[in-house]
Short mmCIF file of C-alpha atoms in Angstrom, two decimals:
data_model
loop_
_atom_site.label_atom_id
_atom_site.label_comp_id
_atom_site.label_asym_id
_atom_site.label_seq_id
_atom_site.Cartn_x
_atom_site.Cartn_y
_atom_site.Cartn_z
CA MET A 1 17.62 -0.08 -17.18
CA GLN A 2 19.20 2.91 -18.88
CA GLN A 3 22.19 4.64 -16.83
CA ASN A 4 20.22 7.85 -16.33
CA THR A 5 17.47 5.71 -14.86
CA ILE A 6 19.75 4.12 -12.51
CA GLU A 7 21.32 7.40 -11.51
CA ASN A 8 17.80 8.71 -10.83
CA LEU A 9 16.80 5.72 -8.71
CA THR A 10 20.02 6.18 -6.57
CA MET A 11 19.32 9.80 -5.96
CA ILE A 12 15.52 9.04 -5.13
CA GLU A 13 16.60 6.23 -2.88
CA GLU A 14 19.00 8.17 -1.04
CA ALA A 15 16.34 10.98 -0.53
CA ALA A 16 13.81 8.54 0.74
CA ARG A 17 16.48 6.94 3.00
CA THR A 18 17.53 10.09 4.64
CA PHE A 19 14.15 11.44 5.16
CA ALA A 20 13.24 7.91 6.78
CA GLN A 21 16.16 8.06 8.98
CA GLN A 22 15.75 11.62 10.06
CA HIS A 23 11.84 12.11 10.33
CA ILE A 24 10.57 8.53 10.92
CA LEU A 25 13.03 6.43 12.72
CA PRO A 26 12.97 8.45 15.96
CA HIS A 27 9.27 8.03 16.32
CA VAL A 28 8.43 4.61 15.06
CA MET A 29 7.62 2.86 18.42
CA GLU A 30 5.97 5.88 19.80
CA TRP A 31 3.66 5.94 16.78
CA ASP A 32 3.22 2.14 16.77
CA GLU A 33 2.37 1.96 20.68
CA ALA A 34 -0.14 4.82 20.40
CA GLN A 35 -1.45 4.20 17.03
CA ILE A 36 -0.66 7.70 15.83
CA PHE A 37 -1.18 8.37 12.20
CA PRO A 38 1.67 11.06 11.48
CA VAL A 39 -0.03 13.41 9.13
CA ASP A 40 2.75 16.00 9.25
CA THR A 41 5.32 13.21 8.34
CA MET A 42 3.04 12.49 5.37
CA LYS A 43 2.89 16.10 4.38
CA GLY A 44 6.74 16.08 4.70
CA LEU A 45 6.88 13.20 2.26
CA GLY A 46 4.63 15.32 0.06
CA SER A 47 7.11 18.17 0.14
CA LEU A 48 9.78 15.89 -1.45
CA GLY A 49 7.15 14.69 -4.20
CA PHE A 50 6.64 11.27 -2.66
CA MET A 51 3.13 11.50 -2.45
CA GLY A 52 2.43 11.92 -6.24
CA VAL A 53 5.47 9.90 -7.46
CA VAL A 54 3.86 8.89 -10.92
CA VAL A 55 1.58 12.00 -11.05
CA PRO A 56 2.43 14.11 -14.01
CA GLU A 57 4.37 17.63 -13.32
CA ALA A 58 1.40 19.31 -15.07
CA TYR A 59 -0.85 18.09 -11.98
CA GLY A 60 1.66 18.93 -9.39
CA GLY A 61 3.39 15.60 -9.21
CA SER A 62 6.85 14.27 -9.66
CA GLY A 63 6.50 12.80 -13.22
CA LEU A 64 8.48 9.74 -12.22
CA GLY A 65 8.02 6.02 -13.16
CA TYR A 66 7.21 2.85 -11.13
CA GLN A 67 10.71 1.91 -10.60
CA GLU A 68 11.15 5.24 -8.72
CA TYR A 69 7.92 4.74 -6.90
CA VAL A 70 9.03 1.25 -5.74
CA SER A 71 12.39 2.59 -4.40
CA VAL A 72 10.39 5.26 -2.39
CA ILE A 73 8.24 2.78 -0.87
CA VAL A 74 11.10 0.12 0.00
CA GLU A 75 13.26 2.79 1.67
CA VAL A 76 10.46 4.01 3.69
CA ALA A 77 9.01 0.47 4.72
CA LYS A 78 12.47 -0.53 5.68
CA VAL A 79 12.15 1.93 8.68
CA CYS A 80 8.43 1.72 9.26
CA GLY A 81 5.90 -0.44 7.53
CA SER A 82 3.10 1.79 8.64
CA VAL A 83 4.36 4.87 7.04
CA GLY A 84 5.19 2.72 3.70
CA LEU A 85 1.59 1.42 3.75
CA SER A 86 0.10 4.84 3.98
CA LEU A 87 2.38 6.20 1.32
CA ALA A 88 1.57 3.20 -0.94
CA ALA A 89 -2.44 3.54 -0.46
CA HIS A 90 -2.52 7.31 -1.06
CA ASN A 91 -0.33 7.04 -4.20
CA SER A 92 -1.69 3.88 -5.87
CA LEU A 93 -5.27 4.01 -4.75
CA CYS A 94 -6.91 7.26 -4.29
CA THR A 95 -4.49 9.33 -6.35
CA GLY A 96 -3.94 6.66 -8.74
CA HIS A 97 -7.69 6.12 -9.55
CA ILE A 98 -8.30 9.91 -10.21
CA LEU A 99 -5.15 9.88 -12.39
CA ALA A 100 -6.17 6.96 -14.40
CA PHE A 101 -9.97 7.66 -14.75
CA GLY A 102 -10.71 11.32 -13.68
CA SER A 103 -11.65 13.85 -16.22
CA GLU A 104 -9.28 16.77 -16.97
CA GLU A 105 -11.25 18.86 -14.58
CA GLN A 106 -11.17 16.45 -11.76
CA LYS A 107 -7.50 15.66 -12.24
CA LYS A 108 -6.75 19.65 -11.99
CA LYS A 109 -8.96 20.00 -9.02
CA TYR A 110 -7.77 16.94 -6.94
CA LEU A 111 -4.33 15.75 -8.05
CA PRO A 112 -2.37 18.92 -7.20
CA LYS A 113 -3.46 18.75 -3.55
CA LEU A 114 -3.03 14.81 -3.21
CA ALA A 115 0.58 14.97 -5.11
CA THR A 116 1.79 17.52 -2.51
CA ALA A 117 -0.08 15.96 0.40
CA GLU A 118 -1.96 19.19 1.04
CA TRP A 119 -4.63 16.61 1.10
CA ILE A 120 -4.60 13.02 2.23
CA GLY A 121 -6.42 10.50 0.15
CA ALA A 122 -8.58 7.31 0.99
CA TRP A 123 -10.12 4.70 -1.24
CA GLY A 124 -13.00 2.73 -0.33
CA LEU A 125 -13.88 -0.60 -1.95
CA THR A 126 -13.92 -3.07 1.09
CA GLU A 127 -17.16 -3.40 3.51
CA ALA A 128 -17.66 -5.58 6.56
CA ASN A 129 -19.06 -8.51 4.83
CA THR A 130 -17.38 -7.94 1.30
CA GLY A 131 -13.79 -8.32 1.25
CA SER A 132 -12.61 -10.50 -1.56
CA ASP A 133 -16.49 -10.66 -2.77
CA ALA A 134 -16.60 -7.08 -3.74
CA MET A 135 -19.49 -7.40 -6.04
CA ARG A 136 -21.86 -8.03 -3.06
CA MET A 137 -21.36 -4.57 -1.76
CA LYS A 138 -24.21 -3.00 0.15
CA CYS A 139 -23.12 0.69 0.05
CA VAL A 140 -25.66 1.84 -2.46
CA GLY A 141 -26.05 4.90 -4.52
CA VAL A 142 -29.65 6.20 -5.87
CA GLN A 143 -30.20 8.79 -8.33
CA ASP A 144 -31.98 11.86 -7.37
CA GLY A 145 -31.90 14.57 -10.14
CA ASP A 146 -28.31 15.86 -10.65
CA TYR A 147 -27.31 14.09 -7.29
CA TRP A 148 -26.62 10.53 -5.98
CA VAL A 149 -27.76 9.58 -2.55
CA ILE A 150 -25.12 7.23 -0.93
CA ASN A 151 -26.00 5.01 2.05
CA GLY A 152 -23.77 2.31 3.60
CA SER A 153 -20.35 1.99 4.89
CA LYS A 154 -16.68 1.03 4.07
CA ASN A 155 -14.57 -0.72 6.30
CA TRP A 156 -10.64 -1.49 6.55
CA ILE A 157 -10.16 1.92 4.86
CA THR A 158 -6.63 3.49 5.06
CA HIS A 159 -7.02 7.18 6.21
CA GLY A 160 -10.76 6.53 6.69
CA ILE A 161 -10.81 9.33 9.41
CA SER A 162 -7.91 11.69 8.23
CA GLY A 163 -8.53 11.48 4.62
CA ASP A 164 -9.52 14.85 3.01
CA VAL A 165 -10.98 13.16 -0.15
CA ALA A 166 -12.03 9.57 -0.91
CA VAL A 167 -12.72 7.55 -3.94
CA VAL A 168 -15.38 5.44 -3.14
CA LEU A 169 -16.93 2.22 -4.81
CA VAL A 170 -20.75 2.35 -4.65
CA ARG A 171 -23.49 0.00 -6.11
CA THR A 172 -25.63 1.81 -8.34
CA GLY A 173 -27.03 -1.24 -10.31
CA GLU A 174 -28.12 -4.95 -9.63
CA LEU A 175 -26.22 -7.13 -7.05
CA LEU A 176 -23.47 -8.98 -8.80
CA ASP A 177 -23.49 -6.97 -11.87
CA SER A 178 -19.91 -5.94 -12.67
CA ARG A 179 -21.47 -2.96 -14.40
CA GLY A 180 -23.44 -2.08 -11.55
CA ILE A 181 -20.84 -0.29 -9.49
CA THR A 182 -19.88 3.38 -9.78
CA ALA A 183 -16.77 5.26 -8.44
CA PHE A 184 -17.49 8.64 -6.86
CA VAL A 185 -15.02 11.21 -5.27
CA VAL A 186 -16.39 12.45 -2.03
CA GLU A 187 -14.72 15.35 0.06
CA ARG A 188 -14.56 15.45 3.78
CA GLY A 189 -17.22 17.81 4.94
CA THR A 190 -19.80 16.54 2.56
CA PRO A 191 -22.91 16.35 4.67
CA GLY A 192 -23.58 12.55 5.58
CA PHE A 193 -19.98 11.31 4.90
CA LEU A 194 -18.76 10.34 8.38
CA ALA A 195 -15.82 8.87 10.07
CA GLY A 196 -16.38 5.66 11.97
CA LYS A 197 -14.52 3.06 14.15
CA LYS A 198 -10.71 3.14 13.97
CA GLU A 199 -9.44 -0.45 14.05
CA ASN A 200 -6.98 -1.52 16.82
CA LYS A 201 -4.66 -3.62 14.92
CA LEU A 202 -1.70 -6.12 15.33
CA GLY A 203 0.68 -4.41 13.13
CA MET A 204 0.79 -1.28 10.83
CA ARG A 205 -0.45 0.52 13.87
CA ALA A 206 0.61 4.04 12.77
CA SER A 207 -1.30 3.62 9.49
CA GLU A 208 -4.87 4.88 10.03
CA THR A 209 -7.48 2.01 9.25
CA ALA A 210 -11.14 3.07 9.86
CA GLU A 211 -14.73 2.98 8.77
CA MET A 212 -16.14 5.40 6.51
CA ILE A 213 -19.97 5.92 6.66
CA PHE A 214 -22.46 7.35 4.42
CA ASP A 215 -25.72 8.34 5.62
CA ASN A 216 -27.92 9.81 2.85
CA CYS A 217 -24.84 11.60 1.53
CA ARG A 218 -25.57 13.71 -1.50
CA VAL A 219 -22.84 13.59 -4.08
CA HIS A 220 -23.47 15.53 -7.50
CA LYS A 221 -22.98 13.55 -10.57
CA SER A 222 -19.89 15.71 -11.53
CA GLN A 223 -18.05 13.64 -8.80
CA ILE A 224 -18.45 10.48 -10.80
CA LEU A 225 -15.14 9.08 -12.14
CA GLY A 226 -15.48 7.98 -15.68
CA GLU A 227 -19.20 6.76 -16.43
CA VAL A 228 -21.87 5.23 -14.22
CA GLY A 229 -21.42 1.41 -14.01
CA GLU A 230 -17.80 1.50 -14.77
CA GLY A 231 -16.42 1.54 -11.11
CA PHE A 232 -15.67 -2.25 -10.48
CA ILE A 233 -13.70 -2.47 -13.76
CA GLN A 234 -11.76 0.63 -12.73
CA ALA A 235 -11.05 -0.77 -9.32
CA MET A 236 -9.76 -3.94 -10.66
CA LYS A 237 -7.32 -1.95 -12.90
CA VAL A 238 -6.30 0.38 -9.95
CA LEU A 239 -5.47 -2.83 -7.88
CA ASP A 240 -3.20 -4.16 -10.61
CA GLY A 241 -0.89 -1.17 -9.87
CA GLY A 242 -1.79 -1.23 -6.15
CA ARG A 243 -0.37 -4.84 -5.97
CA ILE A 244 3.12 -3.54 -6.92
CA SER A 245 2.81 -1.09 -4.04
CA ILE A 246 2.10 -3.77 -1.67
CA ALA A 247 4.78 -6.02 -3.11
CA ALA A 248 7.27 -3.08 -2.51
CA LEU A 249 6.17 -2.57 0.87
CA ALA A 250 6.50 -6.15 1.94
CA LEU A 251 10.15 -5.93 0.14
CA GLY A 252 10.88 -3.05 2.34
CA ILE A 253 9.95 -4.92 5.51
CA ALA A 254 11.68 -8.00 4.57
CA LYS A 255 14.88 -5.91 3.64
CA GLY A 256 14.58 -4.11 7.04
CA ALA A 257 14.44 -7.40 8.82
CA TYR A 258 17.14 -8.91 7.07
CA GLU A 259 19.57 -6.06 7.59
CA ALA A 260 18.87 -5.90 11.32
CA SER A 261 19.46 -9.67 11.37
CA VAL A 262 22.88 -9.59 9.61
CA LYS A 263 23.94 -6.60 11.89
CA TYR A 264 22.85 -8.64 15.07
CA ALA A 265 24.31 -11.94 13.83
CA LYS A 266 27.72 -10.26 13.45
CA GLU A 267 27.56 -8.74 16.97
CA ARG A 268 25.98 -11.16 19.11
CA GLU A 269 28.34 -13.92 20.49
CA GLN A 270 27.57 -17.42 21.63
CA PHE A 271 30.06 -20.00 22.66
CA GLY A 272 32.83 -17.63 22.24
CA ARG A 273 32.21 -16.27 18.63
CA PRO A 274 29.55 -14.40 16.73
CA ILE A 275 26.41 -16.36 15.95
CA ALA A 276 26.94 -15.44 12.25
CA ASP A 277 29.66 -18.07 12.19
CA PHE A 278 27.22 -21.03 13.02
CA GLN A 279 25.85 -22.70 9.82
CA ALA A 280 22.27 -22.60 11.37
CA ILE A 281 22.50 -18.87 11.27
CA GLY A 282 24.53 -18.47 7.91
CA PHE A 283 22.02 -20.65 6.00
CA LYS A 284 18.98 -18.62 7.36
CA LEU A 285 20.58 -15.24 6.09
CA ALA A 286 21.51 -17.06 2.94
CA ASP A 287 17.77 -17.98 2.44
CA MET A 288 16.54 -14.62 3.47
CA GLU A 289 18.75 -12.75 0.98
CA THR A 290 17.83 -15.17 -1.91
CA LYS A 291 14.18 -14.77 -1.47
CA ILE A 292 14.79 -10.87 -1.10
CA GLN A 293 16.55 -10.88 -4.49
CA ALA A 294 13.78 -13.05 -6.36
CA ALA A 295 11.02 -10.95 -4.90
CA GLU A 296 12.65 -7.73 -6.01
CA LEU A 297 13.27 -9.13 -9.68
CA LEU A 298 9.40 -9.88 -9.75
CA ILE A 299 8.58 -6.69 -8.68
CA ARG A 300 10.83 -4.58 -10.94
CA LYS A 301 9.60 -6.73 -13.75
CA ALA A 302 6.05 -5.64 -12.83
CA ALA A 303 7.29 -2.02 -12.60
CA HIS A 304 8.81 -2.19 -16.05
CA LEU A 305 5.58 -3.61 -17.52
CA LYS A 306 3.42 -0.90 -15.83
CA ASN A 307 5.86 1.80 -17.07
CA GLU A 308 5.57 0.45 -20.76
CA GLY A 309 1.74 0.21 -20.49
CA LEU A 310 1.93 -3.51 -20.96
CA PRO A 311 -0.27 -6.10 -19.36
CA VAL A 312 0.48 -6.41 -15.80
CA THR A 313 -2.14 -8.31 -13.93
CA THR A 314 -0.48 -11.68 -13.65
CA THR A 315 3.09 -10.16 -12.95
CA SER A 316 1.90 -7.81 -10.34
CA ALA A 317 -0.21 -10.57 -8.53
CA MET A 318 2.83 -12.92 -8.77
CA ALA A 319 4.98 -10.08 -7.12
CA LYS A 320 2.42 -9.32 -4.46
CA TYR A 321 1.83 -12.72 -3.67
CA TYR A 322 5.52 -13.83 -3.53
CA ALA A 323 6.89 -10.63 -1.82
CA SER A 324 4.22 -10.76 0.81
CA GLU A 325 4.83 -14.40 1.65
CA ILE A 326 8.48 -14.16 1.98
CA SER A 327 8.19 -10.96 4.04
CA VAL A 328 6.42 -12.95 6.67
CA GLN A 329 8.90 -15.79 6.38
CA ILE A 330 12.06 -13.38 6.58
CA ALA A 331 10.37 -11.48 9.53
CA THR A 332 9.77 -14.75 11.38
CA ASP A 333 13.42 -15.95 10.80
CA ALA A 334 14.60 -12.50 12.03
CA VAL A 335 12.71 -12.98 15.37
CA GLN A 336 14.47 -16.43 15.67
CA ILE A 337 17.85 -14.96 15.01
CA PHE A 338 17.41 -12.35 17.65
CA GLY A 339 16.11 -15.20 20.19
CA GLY A 340 14.62 -13.85 23.28
CA TYR A 341 15.58 -10.11 22.27
CA GLY A 342 13.42 -10.67 19.08
CA TYR A 343 10.49 -11.03 21.11
CA THR A 344 10.85 -7.74 22.84
CA LYS A 345 9.95 -4.16 21.61
CA ASP A 346 13.54 -3.13 22.54
CA PHE A 347 14.69 -4.40 19.10
CA PRO A 348 13.22 -3.73 15.78
CA VAL A 349 12.20 -7.26 14.31
CA GLU A 350 9.23 -7.87 16.36
CA LYS A 351 7.60 -4.85 14.54
CA TYR A 352 8.78 -6.15 11.20
CA TYR A 353 7.05 -9.48 12.29
CA ARG A 354 3.75 -7.97 13.11
CA ASP A 355 3.74 -5.45 10.09
CA SER A 356 4.53 -7.98 7.57
CA LYS A 357 1.45 -9.96 7.90
CA LEU A 358 -0.91 -7.40 6.48
CA CYS A 359 0.99 -7.78 3.25
CA THR A 360 -0.59 -11.07 2.56
CA ILE A 361 -4.05 -9.75 3.30
CA GLY A 362 -4.46 -6.05 1.99
CA GLU A 363 -5.31 -5.30 -1.53
CA GLY A 364 -6.13 -8.79 -2.34
CA THR A 365 -5.21 -11.86 -0.11
CA SER A 366 -2.60 -14.55 -1.15
CA GLU A 367 -5.50 -16.75 -2.07
CA ILE A 368 -7.01 -14.03 -4.29
CA GLN A 369 -3.61 -13.50 -5.97
CA LYS A 370 -3.20 -17.19 -6.60
CA LEU A 371 -6.73 -17.19 -8.15
CA VAL A 372 -5.64 -14.29 -10.51
CA ILE A 373 -2.49 -16.01 -11.54
CA SER A 374 -3.95 -19.35 -12.07
CA ARG A 375 -7.05 -17.97 -14.02
CA ASN A 376 -4.61 -16.13 -16.33
CA ILE A 377 -2.34 -18.83 -16.88
CA LEU A 378 -5.00 -21.15 -17.67
CA LYS A 379 -6.82 -19.02 -20.25
CA ASP A 380 -7.10 -20.41 -23.63
CA GLU A 381 -4.50 -18.89 -25.76
#
């Protein structure tokens, strides 16, 4: 990285860290316990340009690259995984999809509102019975003149209730046809677009996860992103970038758990000395830091490839797979280092432990990442 890039990153990291300490940290457990999605905090992140990090300035965004984006997510997730998740989903999925595949008119209409967090974005691919198997989706769109009538539901959607606008993947062709799915932009308030059940989750509790229901929802053809039938291919490309986001989220959680562990190990005394002096704890900390650095290198490589417009599918899958798995391992070790205190809500590591697990599931499970990686490395040259 060039010197000006490093200086830029440092400045952005400090801004994100300061915001997280001042505006997120005091409320973390309150939001977690009550499953409060802090919309005002998201708008605060928007005022700093963090809700449209890679959106060009011409559309009201920050016009930055993926390295800066990774840094913002890491700093926020170190304090609260939930806010980090909402930040990632808003940037890379809804906003990212419109940025990558929207017409000039669509970009001008939606990106300025999303980049400033005037509007919160949602992205709907998953359904109750189609998680990894997205091509069997049952949410269907039927053409009726200049409109498409959408029926069905989407599940596990970040901001499914609070989102002001959603990019929704709908089956418009035959079942299992990769060219039978179309992406629509649907605004909240459109008749027939309803909010459904909010999920009661193990972790990431302050990031709203809910059902979106479409009941004879009429959407004008001007709301189609790209062409009819391109939705699935678009979604797979969007997820390539989204995986970098979740990898960064996992890294932030891992760093938060590790930093809390180092501090505690230096302060907590047993047998007359700090537990950090015991090899059992020292070796755990050594493993944690090594995994963190390895994950960060993979993520930074993926961000570099994305910035350069180079193929990123394999590397982003590797980064997401590795970072999410080590995040769970590090959070688990953190609870162990804290001992009985680690199992209580008075100390931060139990929340890192709960939040980390989602990273191995969302935006493609670890098993799907291994499928992507293995297919790509076994392709005929």
